[in-house]
Coordinates of C-alpha atoms (C1' of nucleotides) in Angstrom, one line a residue:
Chain J
M124 CA -29.1 38.0 -14.5
S125 CA -25.8 39.3 -13.2
N126 CA -27.1 39.7 -9.9
K127 CA -25.8 36.3 -8.6
I128 CA -23.2 37.3 -6.2
L129 CA -25.6 39.0 -4.5
E130 CA -27.7 35.8 -4.5
I131 CA -25.3 33.9 -2.9
Q132 CA -24.2 36.6 -0.5
S133 CA -27.9 36.5 0.7
R134 CA -28.0 33.3 1.2
H135 CA -25.2 32.8 2.7
T136 CA -26.5 35.6 4.9
L137 CA -29.5 33.5 5.8
I138 CA -27.9 30.6 6.7
K139 CA -25.8 32.6 9.2
E140 CA -29.1 34.1 10.5
L141 CA -30.4 30.7 10.7
V142 CA -27.9 28.5 12.2
S143 CA -27.5 31.7 15.1
K144 CA -31.3 31.5 15.9
Q145 CA -31.9 28.1 16.0
E146 CA -30.5 24.3 16.8
I147 CA -30.5 23.1 13.4
S148 CA -29.1 19.5 13.7
N149 CA -28.7 18.1 9.8
Q150 CA -28.9 19.5 6.5
A151 CA -32.1 18.4 5.4
Q152 CA -33.5 20.5 8.0
F153 CA -31.1 22.6 7.0
Q154 CA -32.7 23.0 3.2
K155 CA -36.4 23.4 4.8
L156 CA -35.7 26.3 6.7
L157 CA -34.1 28.1 3.8
K158 CA -37.3 26.8 1.5
Q159 CA -39.6 28.5 4.6
N160 CA -36.9 31.7 3.6
G161 CA -38.1 31.6 0.0
I162 CA -34.5 29.6 -1.0
K163 CA -34.3 26.3 -2.5
V164 CA -30.9 24.8 -2.9
T165 CA -30.1 21.0 -2.6
Q166 CA -28.3 19.2 -0.3
A167 CA -24.7 19.3 -2.5
T168 CA -25.0 23.1 -2.5
L169 CA -25.9 23.3 1.5
S170 CA -22.7 21.3 1.9
R171 CA -20.7 23.6 0.4
D172 CA -22.1 26.5 1.3
L173 CA -21.8 25.4 5.2
N174 CA -17.9 24.8 4.8
E175 CA -17.4 28.1 2.8
L176 CA -18.8 30.0 5.9
G177 CA -16.5 27.6 8.4
I178 CA -20.2 26.2 9.6
I179 CA -19.7 23.3 11.8
R180 CA -21.7 20.1 13.3
V181 CA -20.9 20.0 17.0
P182 CA -22.0 17.1 19.3
A183 CA -24.4 17.8 22.1
P184 CA -25.5 15.3 24.8
N185 CA -29.1 15.5 23.0
G186 CA -28.0 15.2 19.7
F187 CA -26.1 17.5 17.0
F188 CA -26.4 20.9 16.3
Y189 CA -24.8 23.7 13.5
K190 CA -22.4 26.3 14.7
I191 CA -20.5 28.8 13.6
N192 CA -16.6 28.0 14.0
T193 CA -14.8 30.7 15.6
S194 CA -11.7 29.4 14.9
G195 CA -11.8 30.2 11.4
E196 CA -12.0 33.9 11.9
Q197 CA -8.4 33.7 13.0
S198 CA -7.5 34.8 9.5
V199 CA -9.7 37.9 9.4
L200 CA -8.1 39.3 13.1
R201 CA -4.6 37.9 11.6
S202 CA -4.5 41.4 9.6
R203 CA -5.2 44.0 12.8
L204 CA -2.8 40.7 15.3
S205 CA 0.4 42.4 14.7
E206 CA -0.8 46.1 15.6
E207 CA -1.3 44.5 19.4
I208 CA 1.7 43.2 19.8
I209 CA 4.7 45.5 21.6
S210 CA 7.3 43.0 21.4
I211 CA 8.9 40.0 21.4
D212 CA 12.3 38.5 22.7
H213 CA 13.3 35.6 24.2
N214 CA 16.3 34.0 27.0
E215 CA 17.9 30.1 26.6
T216 CA 14.0 28.8 27.7
L217 CA 11.7 31.0 27.0
I218 CA 10.1 33.5 24.2
V219 CA 7.7 35.9 26.1
I220 CA 5.1 38.6 23.9
R221 CA 4.0 41.9 25.3
T222 CA 0.7 43.4 24.4
F223 CA -0.9 46.3 24.3
P224 CA -3.1 46.1 27.9
G225 CA -6.2 43.2 27.5
R226 CA -4.9 41.6 24.7
A227 CA -2.4 39.0 25.4
Q228 CA -5.5 36.5 26.1
G229 CA -6.6 36.8 22.3
V230 CA -3.1 37.0 20.6
A231 CA -2.4 33.6 22.7
I232 CA -5.3 32.1 21.4
V233 CA -4.0 32.4 17.9
L234 CA -0.4 30.7 18.9
D235 CA -2.7 27.6 20.8
Q236 CA -4.9 27.4 17.3
S237 CA -2.2 27.4 15.1
N238 CA -1.2 24.3 16.3
S239 CA 2.6 24.2 16.1
T240 CA 4.9 21.4 17.2
E241 CA 7.2 24.4 17.9
I242 CA 5.1 25.9 20.6
L243 CA 4.6 23.6 23.6
G244 CA 2.0 25.5 25.1
T245 CA 1.3 29.4 25.9
V246 CA 0.2 30.9 29.2
A247 CA -1.2 34.8 29.0
G248 CA -2.0 37.0 31.7
D249 CA -3.4 41.0 30.7
D250 CA -0.1 42.0 28.6
T251 CA 2.4 39.3 28.4
I252 CA 2.5 35.6 27.2
I253 CA 4.6 33.3 28.1
V254 CA 5.7 30.9 25.3
I255 CA 7.3 27.5 25.6
P256 CA 9.1 25.8 22.6
R257 CA 9.4 22.6 21.8
S258 CA 12.9 22.8 22.6
N259 CA 15.6 25.0 23.6
K260 CA 18.4 24.1 21.4
N261 CA 16.2 25.7 18.5
I262 CA 14.2 28.0 20.2
K263 CA 15.2 30.7 17.4
N264 CA 13.1 28.5 14.9
S265 CA 10.1 28.5 17.1
L266 CA 11.0 32.6 17.5
E267 CA 10.5 32.7 13.7
Y268 CA 7.6 30.3 13.3
I269 CA 5.8 33.0 16.0
K270 CA 6.3 36.3 13.9
I271 CA 5.1 33.8 11.0
I272 CA 1.8 33.4 12.5
L273 CA 1.0 36.6 14.3
G274 CA 2.0 38.6 10.9
I275 CA 5.1 40.1 12.0
N276 CA 8.4 40.9 9.7
Chain N
M132 CA -9.6 -8.6 32.0
S133 CA -11.0 -6.4 35.1
N134 CA -10.2 -3.1 34.1
K135 CA -12.5 -1.4 31.9
I136 CA -12.8 2.1 33.0
L137 CA -8.3 2.4 32.6
E138 CA -8.5 0.7 29.6
I139 CA -11.1 3.9 28.1
Q140 CA -9.4 6.3 29.7
S141 CA -6.1 5.1 28.7
R142 CA -8.1 5.3 24.8
H143 CA -9.4 8.9 25.4
T144 CA -5.9 10.0 25.9
L145 CA -4.4 8.7 23.4
I146 CA -7.1 10.2 20.9
K147 CA -6.8 13.4 22.6
E148 CA -3.2 13.3 22.2
L149 CA -2.9 12.2 18.7
V150 CA -5.8 15.0 17.7
S151 CA -3.6 17.5 19.3
K152 CA -0.5 16.1 17.5
Q153 CA -1.3 15.9 14.0
E154 CA -3.9 16.6 11.1
I155 CA -6.3 13.8 11.1
S156 CA -9.4 13.8 8.5
N157 CA -11.6 11.2 8.7
Q158 CA -12.2 8.1 11.1
A159 CA -10.4 5.5 9.1
Q160 CA -7.2 7.4 9.4
F161 CA -7.9 7.5 13.5
Q162 CA -8.2 4.2 13.5
K163 CA -5.5 3.2 12.0
L164 CA -3.0 5.6 13.8
L165 CA -4.7 4.0 17.4
K166 CA -3.8 0.9 15.6
Q167 CA -0.3 1.5 15.5
N168 CA -0.3 2.8 19.1
G169 CA -1.4 -0.9 19.9
I170 CA -5.4 0.3 20.6
K171 CA -7.5 -2.0 18.0
V172 CA -11.0 -0.4 17.8
T173 CA -13.9 -0.2 15.6
Q174 CA -15.2 3.1 13.5
A175 CA -18.5 3.2 15.7
T176 CA -16.7 2.9 18.5
L177 CA -14.1 5.8 17.6
S178 CA -17.4 7.5 16.1
R179 CA -18.8 7.9 19.7
D180 CA -15.0 8.4 21.9
L181 CA -14.9 11.3 19.5
N182 CA -18.5 12.5 20.2
E183 CA -18.1 12.0 24.1
L184 CA -14.6 14.0 24.2
G185 CA -16.3 16.8 21.8
I186 CA -13.8 16.1 19.2
I187 CA -15.3 17.6 15.7
R188 CA -14.4 17.6 12.2
V189 CA -13.7 20.9 10.6
P190 CA -13.5 22.0 6.9
A191 CA -10.3 24.0 5.9
P192 CA -9.2 24.6 2.2
N193 CA -7.2 21.5 2.0
G194 CA -10.1 18.9 3.4
F195 CA -10.8 18.5 6.8
F196 CA -9.3 18.0 9.9
Y197 CA -10.7 17.0 13.4
K198 CA -10.7 19.2 16.3
I199 CA -11.0 19.4 19.6
N200 CA -14.0 21.5 20.4
T201 CA -13.0 24.5 22.2
S202 CA -16.1 26.7 22.8
G203 CA -18.2 23.4 23.7
E204 CA -19.3 23.4 27.3
Q205 CA -21.9 21.2 26.2
S206 CA -19.8 18.3 25.7
V207 CA -20.3 15.4 28.0
L208 CA -19.9 16.0 31.7
R209 CA -16.4 14.8 32.7
S210 CA -16.0 13.5 36.4
R211 CA -12.1 12.4 36.2
L212 CA -9.4 14.4 36.4
S213 CA -7.8 12.1 33.4
E214 CA -10.5 13.0 31.1
E215 CA -9.9 16.5 31.4
I216 CA -6.3 16.7 30.1
I217 CA -5.0 16.6 26.4
S218 CA -1.7 16.0 26.5
I219 CA 1.5 16.3 28.5
D220 CA 4.5 17.6 26.9
H221 CA 8.1 19.4 27.9
N222 CA 11.2 20.4 27.0
E223 CA 14.6 20.4 28.5
T224 CA 13.1 22.8 31.5
L225 CA 9.5 23.0 31.6
I226 CA 6.6 20.5 31.4
V227 CA 3.4 21.7 29.9
I228 CA -0.1 20.2 30.3
R229 CA -2.8 21.1 28.0
T230 CA -6.7 20.8 29.5
F231 CA -10.2 21.0 28.6
P232 CA -11.2 24.7 27.6
G233 CA -11.1 26.1 31.7
R234 CA -10.1 23.3 33.4
A235 CA -6.4 24.2 34.0
Q236 CA -6.9 25.6 37.3
G237 CA -8.3 23.0 38.9
V238 CA -5.9 20.6 37.5
A239 CA -3.0 22.8 38.8
I240 CA -4.5 22.8 42.1
V241 CA -4.4 19.3 42.4
L242 CA -1.1 19.4 41.4
D243 CA 0.0 22.3 43.7
Q244 CA -2.2 20.2 47.0
S245 CA 0.2 17.1 45.8
N246 CA 3.1 19.1 47.9
S247 CA 5.6 17.2 45.6
T248 CA 9.3 17.8 45.9
E249 CA 9.2 17.3 42.2
I250 CA 7.8 20.1 41.4
L251 CA 8.6 23.9 42.1
G252 CA 5.2 25.2 41.4
T253 CA 2.6 25.8 38.5
V254 CA 1.2 28.4 36.9
A255 CA -2.6 28.1 35.1
G256 CA -4.0 29.7 32.5
D257 CA -7.2 28.6 30.9
D258 CA -6.7 25.6 29.2
T259 CA -2.7 25.7 29.7
I260 CA -0.6 24.8 32.4
I261 CA 3.1 25.7 33.0
V262 CA 4.7 22.9 35.6
I263 CA 8.8 24.2 37.0
P264 CA 10.1 20.7 38.0
R265 CA 12.7 20.6 41.0
S266 CA 15.5 20.4 38.6
N267 CA 15.8 19.9 34.5
K268 CA 18.4 16.9 35.3
N269 CA 15.4 14.5 36.0
I270 CA 12.5 16.1 34.2
K271 CA 11.4 12.5 33.0
N272 CA 11.0 11.6 36.8
S273 CA 8.7 14.7 37.3
L274 CA 6.7 14.2 34.4
E275 CA 6.1 10.5 35.1
Y276 CA 5.0 11.7 39.2
I277 CA 2.2 14.3 37.6
K278 CA 1.0 11.3 35.3
I279 CA 0.8 9.3 38.4
I280 CA -1.1 11.9 40.5
L281 CA -3.3 12.7 37.6
G282 CA -4.2 9.1 36.8
I283 CA -2.9 8.7 33.5
N284 CA -1.2 5.7 32.0
Chain P
dT86 C1' -20.4 41.8 -28.8
dT87 C1' -18.2 37.5 -29.0
dA88 C1' -15.3 34.0 -27.8
dA89 C1' -12.5 32.2 -23.8
dT90 C1' -12.7 31.8 -19.1
dA91 C1' -14.4 30.6 -14.8
dT92 C1' -18.4 30.3 -11.3
dT93 C1' -21.8 27.7 -9.4
dT94 C1' -25.1 24.4 -9.2
dG95 C1' -27.8 19.8 -9.5
dC96 C1' -27.8 15.0 -9.9
dA97 C1' -25.7 10.6 -8.9
dT98 C1' -23.2 8.8 -5.8
dA99 C1' -19.0 7.9 -2.9
dA100 C1' -17.3 8.8 1.4
dT101 C1' -18.1 9.3 6.0
dT102 C1' -20.4 9.2 10.6
dA103 C1' -24.0 7.7 13.4
dT104 C1' -27.4 4.2 15.8
dG105 C1' -30.5 -0.1 16.8
dC106 C1' -29.7 -4.1 18.6
dA107 C1' -27.2 -7.7 20.8
dA108 C1' -23.5 -10.3 22.8
dG109 C1' -20.3 -9.8 26.3
dT110 C1' -18.4 -7.6 31.0
dT111 C1' -18.4 -5.1 34.5
dT112 C1' -20.8 -2.9 38.8
dA113 C1' -24.3 -3.2 42.2
dT114 C1' -27.6 -5.5 45.3
dG115 C1' -29.3 -8.7 48.0
Chain Z
dC230 C1' -22.4 -16.1 45.5
dA231 C1' -26.7 -15.3 42.3
dT232 C1' -29.0 -12.0 39.9
dA233 C1' -30.1 -7.9 38.1
dA234 C1' -28.6 -3.5 36.3
dA235 C1' -25.5 -1.2 34.3
dC236 C1' -22.0 -0.2 30.5
dT237 C1' -19.2 -1.0 26.4
dT238 C1' -18.3 -2.6 21.9
dG239 C1' -18.6 -4.5 17.5
dC240 C1' -21.4 -5.6 13.5
dA241 C1' -24.3 -4.2 9.8
dT242 C1' -27.1 -0.9 8.4
dA243 C1' -29.1 3.6 8.4
dA244 C1' -28.4 8.5 8.5
dT245 C1' -25.9 12.2 7.1
dT246 C1' -22.5 14.8 4.3
dA247 C1' -19.1 15.5 0.7
dT248 C1' -17.6 15.4 -4.5
dG249 C1' -16.6 14.4 -9.9
dC250 C1' -18.8 15.4 -13.4
dA251 C1' -21.6 18.0 -16.9
dA252 C1' -24.9 21.5 -17.5
dA253 C1' -26.1 26.1 -16.8
dT254 C1' -24.9 30.8 -16.1
dA255 C1' -21.9 34.3 -15.3
dT256 C1' -17.4 37.3 -16.2
dT257 C1' -13.7 38.8 -18.5
dA258 C1' -10.5 40.0 -22.6
dA259 C1' -10.1 41.6 -27.1

DNA sequence: TTAATATTTGCATAATTATGCAAGTTTATG
DNA sequence: CATAAACTTGCATAATTATGCAAATATTAA
């Protein structure tokens, strides 16, 4: 039958539902829950699914539990990101990004999570981001890098 | 050896620095990097450290890498100031301090209240502090001063 | 439709991470 | 100071997750 894609999609959907509704601490437990919902897979498949979905295992004071990795969504958001930006400017030492009202924090997070050596750090207000470049000497490089990250041509 | 706590703190500091500066994909690699920086621990200790610090292993298209768990306030309570700090960096004109999520304001207050002539002022966001030094010429001094204030060796 | 190509999955196992326990240290208490 | 309690670490290994490979299934192209 050719409903394989739907089968995988619904399994993924169930996995996401489960992970958001209860604290699951390992894949064996996960597997069991899937089975209770009528879906039988091996631990191997589950491992692959979790990685594809960006579902990660985080430590907590009382053990571990799985959760959806929020920073993995940035690539999805990136397409709309450029629409939130009004301008990117700089002087000899700083880069300043102006955004639409209330969007600075969200844009800054993307820059932070890019983990670039070009960027020492950012501080965001409501509609303005200050970016500290690695060095004042090649601030143009940092600027180029930022534009790429934010999907601006 | 009498100062165990400092030993642990500085190891944690190094771990945080390493994880924020490069893509580390497993604990063996981590262990090696620590060793190159003069710190020898077993994989077991590293595993415990990473869980305490809320550093997690996330899947990426090209493998895995460790990162600081940004969403996790459920990570172990940190009472010491230096434990809230991920890295301290600088370029020619500014010093940038990265902290755990939501901790920048608290750390910045300590710097502000130190009333140092080395520091003109600070601006803190959620997890980043920008420190403006008295002068660009002796920024290294300011850096040293900050590390002392924050109890980082 | 058929052949070629690609995808998905399980199995077995490799790779990696977590942890019980005991030894050694440090800190707290009387 | 002496002793107890608490903490840290390594060792050995348990627990858990990732993956190479082959078989089965699905998709694409002709």
